[in-house]
Amino acid sequence: MPFAAITSAALLLTACGSGDPDGTDASGVAAKNAEVPTTDVVSAVRKDDAAARLLPAGTTSLTVAVSVGGTPPGTTYLADGKTLTGQDVDFTKAVARVLGIRLKVEQASFEAILPALDSGKYDFGASNFGVTDERRKTIDFVTYINDGQGFATREDSKLSKVTDLKQLCGLNVATSAGTTFEATLEQSKHVCTDAGKKAYQVQTYAESSAVWSSLQQGRSDIVMSTINGLRYAVAHQKGLKFLNEYHRLDVGFAFKKGTDLAPAFQAAVNKLHSDGTYDRILKKWGTTGSAIGKSRISPPELKN
């Protein structure tokens, strides 16, 4: 089924694409997420002429790539199994309304979105992309929240706060493919062998539902994922516990390097701050701890 252009006024995103690789189709994800918040925090947003004038001349529509992770506050499905929702969806809808543009929405795997931006396949990506110095070499960002990396495990696990990745030596660590979590884990595996210990094993999955299944079924010992996603999962799934935040990151819309869209998106996010929409979105998704004071274009990676 082809993707249709959707007006910003009606942008409760409807996606097409394959189901997740662990056998959970769209309706299955929707069933698990039947109690996803549905408060409308976007339809009252109006076009801001000052922000819209910052768009390149003649811009009336853009193509956005989104990745459906399966669990809120990340992008997931409503109960109809077709309509996309989530924190990134709400921010994308709201920015589109501020700028007065139409969006063509395409679903893609998380790891495929950033490489495809340079080719022009998509105009931007909206899938909780963390701003890192490595990514900034080839990608421009416009920030809208602060999230980052954290850990969770089963309630019966003896694991506690993870402050050093050497604490993971010998364990199976589940995470999502193509993410900053995978990069952090792979780049640091040597800390175990350097200390004379058995390296941890990184298990990557394309869908967050598969990540959690691996933990619940004992195939993995611990999960590394977004702070907000971990907190939501622990609050809504029995037998899990959140361990700790590990590394905070700014999160932003992603564009090809040198984009001329960034100033308009930055102005739109800041407009959402001033009209109260920003706070309403975070409150809806229970992520008020992720608020940022103002949007920035490709800021340096946070170090903590």
Short mmCIF file of C-alpha atoms in Angstrom, two decimals:
data_model
loop_
_atom_site.label_atom_id
_atom_site.label_comp_id
_atom_site.label_asym_id
_atom_site.label_seq_id
_atom_site.Cartn_x
_atom_site.Cartn_y
_atom_site.Cartn_z
CA MET A 1 0.00 0.00 0.00
CA PRO A 2 1.54 3.32 -1.01
CA PHE A 3 2.12 6.21 1.36
CA ALA A 4 -0.27 9.09 0.86
CA ALA A 5 0.45 12.73 1.47
CA ILE A 6 -1.21 13.79 4.70
CA THR A 7 -2.10 17.35 5.58
CA SER A 8 -0.63 18.69 8.79
CA ALA A 9 -4.17 19.39 9.99
CA ALA A 10 -4.98 15.67 9.81
CA LEU A 11 -1.61 14.24 10.71
CA LEU A 12 -2.46 11.39 13.02
CA LEU A 13 0.12 9.39 11.15
CA THR A 14 -0.99 6.30 9.27
CA ALA A 15 1.81 3.91 8.39
CA CYS A 16 2.39 1.15 5.90
CA GLY A 17 5.17 -1.40 6.05
CA SER A 18 6.21 -4.83 7.21
CA GLY A 19 5.47 -6.24 10.62
CA ASP A 20 8.23 -6.68 13.17
CA PRO A 21 10.65 -9.58 12.75
CA ASP A 22 9.69 -11.44 15.94
CA GLY A 23 6.24 -12.19 14.54
CA THR A 24 4.24 -9.43 16.23
CA ASP A 25 2.17 -7.69 13.57
CA ALA A 26 0.73 -4.20 13.80
CA SER A 27 -2.49 -5.35 15.44
CA GLY A 28 -0.52 -7.30 18.02
CA VAL A 29 1.48 -4.25 18.98
CA ALA A 30 -1.71 -2.24 19.12
CA ALA A 31 -3.30 -4.73 21.47
CA LYS A 32 -0.36 -4.49 23.84
CA ASN A 33 -0.60 -0.72 23.69
CA ALA A 34 -4.37 -0.45 24.12
CA GLU A 35 -3.94 2.04 26.95
CA VAL A 36 -1.60 4.38 25.08
CA PRO A 37 -2.63 7.99 25.84
CA THR A 38 -4.84 9.49 23.15
CA THR A 39 -5.21 13.07 24.39
CA ASP A 40 -5.22 15.51 21.45
CA VAL A 41 -2.45 18.00 22.19
CA VAL A 42 -1.81 19.13 18.63
CA SER A 43 -4.96 20.09 16.71
CA ALA A 44 -5.15 23.52 18.33
CA VAL A 45 -1.69 24.48 17.00
CA ARG A 46 -1.83 27.23 14.39
CA LYS A 47 0.55 28.27 11.64
CA ASP A 48 3.19 30.79 12.66
CA ASP A 49 4.04 33.02 9.71
CA ALA A 50 7.42 34.08 11.12
CA ALA A 51 8.57 30.47 11.43
CA ALA A 52 7.08 29.49 8.06
CA ARG A 53 8.99 32.27 6.29
CA LEU A 54 12.23 30.56 7.30
CA LEU A 55 11.44 27.58 5.07
CA PRO A 56 13.16 27.45 1.68
CA ALA A 57 11.04 29.23 -0.93
CA GLY A 58 8.30 27.05 -2.35
CA THR A 59 8.38 24.42 0.40
CA THR A 60 4.85 23.10 0.88
CA SER A 61 5.46 19.44 1.73
CA LEU A 62 8.23 17.26 3.15
CA THR A 63 8.87 13.53 3.48
CA VAL A 64 9.55 12.30 6.99
CA ALA A 65 10.88 8.85 7.91
CA VAL A 66 9.72 7.25 11.14
CA SER A 67 10.63 4.00 12.84
CA VAL A 68 7.96 2.08 14.73
CA GLY A 69 9.59 0.73 17.86
CA GLY A 70 6.53 -0.91 19.37
CA THR A 71 6.31 0.72 22.80
CA PRO A 72 5.53 4.28 23.97
CA PRO A 73 6.60 6.98 24.37
CA GLY A 74 8.35 5.97 21.15
CA THR A 75 6.38 5.57 17.95
CA THR A 76 3.76 2.83 18.13
CA TYR A 77 0.24 2.08 16.90
CA LEU A 78 -3.15 3.05 18.26
CA ALA A 79 -5.71 0.32 18.84
CA ASP A 80 -6.68 0.31 15.14
CA GLY A 81 -3.29 -1.18 14.28
CA LYS A 82 -2.76 1.46 11.57
CA THR A 83 -2.53 4.91 13.11
CA LEU A 84 0.84 5.90 14.50
CA THR A 85 1.21 7.71 17.78
CA GLY A 86 3.95 8.60 20.21
CA GLN A 87 5.97 11.53 21.46
CA ASP A 88 7.94 11.94 18.22
CA VAL A 89 4.69 11.75 16.24
CA ASP A 90 3.14 14.53 18.30
CA PHE A 91 6.19 16.77 17.89
CA THR A 92 6.26 16.09 14.15
CA LYS A 93 2.57 16.87 13.79
CA ALA A 94 2.90 20.05 15.84
CA VAL A 95 5.92 21.35 13.91
CA ALA A 96 4.14 20.67 10.62
CA ARG A 97 1.17 22.72 11.78
CA VAL A 98 3.37 25.61 12.90
CA LEU A 99 5.09 25.65 9.50
CA GLY A 100 1.90 25.08 7.52
CA ILE A 101 3.31 22.17 5.51
CA ARG A 102 2.03 18.80 4.36
CA LEU A 103 3.90 15.62 5.27
CA LYS A 104 4.44 12.40 3.40
CA VAL A 105 5.14 9.80 6.07
CA GLU A 106 7.29 6.76 5.33
CA GLN A 107 8.07 3.96 7.72
CA ALA A 108 11.64 2.65 7.81
CA SER A 109 13.88 0.67 10.13
CA PHE A 110 15.69 2.88 12.63
CA GLU A 111 19.15 2.02 11.34
CA ALA A 112 18.17 2.82 7.73
CA ILE A 113 16.92 6.37 8.25
CA LEU A 114 20.09 8.38 8.87
CA PRO A 115 22.07 6.91 5.92
CA ALA A 116 19.12 7.64 3.61
CA LEU A 117 18.95 11.35 4.44
CA ASP A 118 21.96 12.31 2.36
CA SER A 119 20.49 10.69 -0.75
CA GLY A 120 17.36 12.79 -0.44
CA LYS A 121 15.08 9.78 0.00
CA TYR A 122 13.66 11.52 3.09
CA ASP A 123 13.74 15.20 4.01
CA PHE A 124 14.09 14.44 7.70
CA GLY A 125 13.81 11.69 10.29
CA ALA A 126 11.81 11.73 13.51
CA SER A 127 12.62 8.72 15.68
CA ASN A 128 14.20 9.87 18.94
CA PHE A 129 17.62 10.39 17.35
CA GLY A 130 20.25 11.20 19.97
CA VAL A 131 22.74 13.93 19.11
CA THR A 132 26.28 12.57 19.17
CA ASP A 133 29.52 14.07 17.90
CA GLU A 134 29.95 11.09 15.57
CA ARG A 135 26.52 11.59 14.01
CA ARG A 136 27.06 15.35 13.68
CA LYS A 137 29.81 14.64 11.14
CA THR A 138 27.16 13.67 8.57
CA ILE A 139 23.82 14.75 10.07
CA ASP A 140 22.28 18.04 11.19
CA PHE A 141 19.89 18.03 14.14
CA VAL A 142 17.21 20.32 15.51
CA THR A 143 16.70 19.44 19.16
CA TYR A 144 13.35 19.12 20.91
CA ILE A 145 13.89 16.97 24.01
CA ASN A 146 16.61 15.49 26.20
CA ASP A 147 16.58 11.73 26.70
CA GLY A 148 19.53 9.36 26.65
CA GLN A 149 20.79 5.93 27.64
CA GLY A 150 19.76 3.79 30.57
CA PHE A 151 19.42 0.21 31.81
CA ALA A 152 16.63 -2.08 32.98
CA THR A 153 16.41 -5.73 33.90
CA ARG A 154 14.16 -8.35 35.47
CA GLU A 155 12.91 -7.74 38.98
CA ASP A 156 14.66 -10.88 40.28
CA SER A 157 18.06 -9.83 38.92
CA LYS A 158 20.89 -9.00 41.32
CA LEU A 159 22.04 -6.24 38.98
CA SER A 160 21.95 -2.74 40.38
CA LYS A 161 23.02 0.71 39.17
CA VAL A 162 25.35 0.45 36.16
CA THR A 163 28.03 3.13 36.37
CA ASP A 164 30.78 1.18 34.59
CA LEU A 165 30.30 -1.14 31.62
CA LYS A 166 32.67 -3.61 33.29
CA GLN A 167 29.66 -4.48 35.45
CA LEU A 168 28.19 -6.11 32.35
CA CYS A 169 31.12 -8.47 31.70
CA GLY A 170 29.94 -11.99 30.92
CA LEU A 171 26.31 -10.92 30.44
CA ASN A 172 24.01 -10.82 27.44
CA VAL A 173 22.92 -7.23 26.76
CA ALA A 174 19.86 -6.62 24.58
CA THR A 175 19.41 -3.38 22.65
CA SER A 176 18.03 -1.93 19.42
CA ALA A 177 19.96 -2.10 16.16
CA GLY A 178 21.58 1.02 14.73
CA THR A 179 21.28 3.01 17.96
CA THR A 180 23.68 4.93 20.17
CA PHE A 181 23.24 2.06 22.65
CA GLU A 182 24.64 -0.47 20.20
CA ALA A 183 27.50 1.88 19.33
CA THR A 184 28.35 2.52 22.99
CA LEU A 185 28.33 -1.17 23.83
CA GLU A 186 30.35 -2.28 20.81
CA GLN A 187 32.96 0.44 21.24
CA SER A 188 33.45 -0.46 24.90
CA LYS A 189 33.52 -4.27 24.82
CA HIS A 190 37.28 -4.15 25.29
CA VAL A 191 36.87 -2.93 28.90
CA CYS A 192 36.08 -6.50 29.92
CA THR A 193 38.92 -8.23 28.11
CA ASP A 194 41.29 -5.45 29.19
CA ALA A 195 40.36 -6.33 32.79
CA GLY A 196 40.86 -10.05 32.15
CA LYS A 197 37.13 -10.73 32.18
CA LYS A 198 34.76 -12.36 29.72
CA ALA A 199 33.30 -9.82 27.29
CA TYR A 200 29.59 -9.11 27.38
CA GLN A 201 27.58 -10.10 24.32
CA VAL A 202 25.54 -7.48 22.47
CA GLN A 203 22.20 -8.77 21.18
CA THR A 204 20.52 -6.38 18.74
CA TYR A 205 16.91 -6.38 17.61
CA ALA A 206 14.98 -4.30 15.07
CA GLU A 207 11.92 -3.88 17.33
CA SER A 208 11.73 -2.96 21.01
CA SER A 209 9.08 -5.65 21.55
CA ALA A 210 11.72 -8.23 20.63
CA VAL A 211 14.20 -6.62 23.03
CA TRP A 212 11.77 -7.02 25.91
CA SER A 213 10.85 -10.56 24.92
CA SER A 214 14.50 -11.54 25.05
CA LEU A 215 14.76 -10.19 28.58
CA GLN A 216 11.52 -11.68 29.87
CA GLN A 217 12.35 -15.09 28.37
CA GLY A 218 15.87 -15.11 29.82
CA ARG A 219 17.80 -14.91 26.54
CA SER A 220 19.34 -11.64 27.74
CA ASP A 221 20.28 -10.38 31.19
CA ILE A 222 19.85 -6.64 30.83
CA VAL A 223 18.44 -4.07 28.39
CA MET A 224 20.08 -0.81 27.32
CA SER A 225 17.64 1.64 25.77
CA THR A 226 16.17 5.13 26.00
CA ILE A 227 15.58 6.46 29.50
CA ASN A 228 11.98 7.35 28.70
CA GLY A 229 11.30 4.04 26.96
CA LEU A 230 12.72 2.07 29.87
CA ARG A 231 10.66 3.95 32.44
CA TYR A 232 7.50 3.37 30.41
CA ALA A 233 8.21 -0.35 29.95
CA VAL A 234 8.89 -0.87 33.65
CA ALA A 235 5.70 0.96 34.59
CA HIS A 236 3.57 -1.12 32.20
CA GLN A 237 5.18 -4.57 32.26
CA LYS A 238 5.30 -6.84 35.29
CA GLY A 239 8.56 -8.27 36.53
CA LEU A 240 10.87 -5.47 35.39
CA LYS A 241 12.93 -2.85 37.20
CA PHE A 242 14.60 0.33 36.00
CA LEU A 243 18.24 0.45 37.04
CA ASN A 244 19.53 3.92 36.23
CA GLU A 245 20.29 6.62 33.73
CA TYR A 246 23.70 6.12 32.17
CA HIS A 247 24.26 8.95 29.70
CA ARG A 248 21.95 11.85 28.81
CA LEU A 249 21.70 13.02 25.19
CA ASP A 250 19.85 15.77 23.37
CA VAL A 251 17.33 14.38 20.88
CA GLY A 252 16.42 16.04 17.60
CA PHE A 253 14.88 15.88 14.16
CA ALA A 254 17.57 14.58 11.80
CA PHE A 255 18.50 16.13 8.42
CA LYS A 256 21.25 15.73 5.86
CA LYS A 257 24.34 17.79 6.61
CA GLY A 258 24.03 21.40 5.51
CA THR A 259 20.24 21.40 5.36
CA ASP A 260 18.44 24.70 4.90
CA LEU A 261 15.40 23.39 6.79
CA ALA A 262 16.96 23.61 10.26
CA PRO A 263 16.21 27.30 11.08
CA ALA A 264 12.50 26.84 10.35
CA PHE A 265 12.25 23.68 12.46
CA GLN A 266 14.13 25.35 15.30
CA ALA A 267 11.74 28.31 15.21
CA ALA A 268 8.77 25.93 15.15
CA VAL A 269 9.94 24.01 18.22
CA ASN A 270 10.52 27.27 20.08
CA LYS A 271 7.04 28.42 19.06
CA LEU A 272 5.62 25.25 20.63
CA HIS A 273 7.42 26.25 23.82
CA SER A 274 5.89 29.69 23.88
CA ASP A 275 2.30 28.62 23.14
CA GLY A 276 2.26 25.81 25.74
CA THR A 277 2.04 22.90 23.27
CA TYR A 278 5.52 21.70 24.21
CA ASP A 279 4.60 21.16 27.85
CA ARG A 280 1.31 19.49 26.90
CA ILE A 281 3.10 16.94 24.72
CA LEU A 282 5.56 16.02 27.46
CA LYS A 283 2.81 15.79 30.07
CA LYS A 284 0.79 13.49 27.81
CA TRP A 285 3.70 11.05 27.49
CA GLY A 286 4.95 11.35 31.08
CA THR A 287 8.30 12.74 29.98
CA THR A 288 8.41 16.16 31.63
CA GLY A 289 11.92 15.33 32.85
CA SER A 290 13.05 15.48 29.21
CA ALA A 291 12.19 19.15 28.67
CA ILE A 292 14.79 21.48 27.17
CA GLY A 293 14.77 25.25 27.51
CA LYS A 294 15.07 26.00 23.81
CA SER A 295 15.78 24.22 20.54
CA ARG A 296 19.32 24.21 19.18
CA ILE A 297 20.83 23.25 15.85
CA SER A 298 23.42 20.44 16.07
CA PRO A 299 24.76 21.20 19.56
CA PRO A 300 27.83 19.28 20.79
CA GLU A 301 27.17 15.92 22.38
CA LEU A 302 26.39 16.13 26.07
CA LYS A 303 29.17 14.75 28.24
CA ASN A 304 28.26 13.30 31.60
#
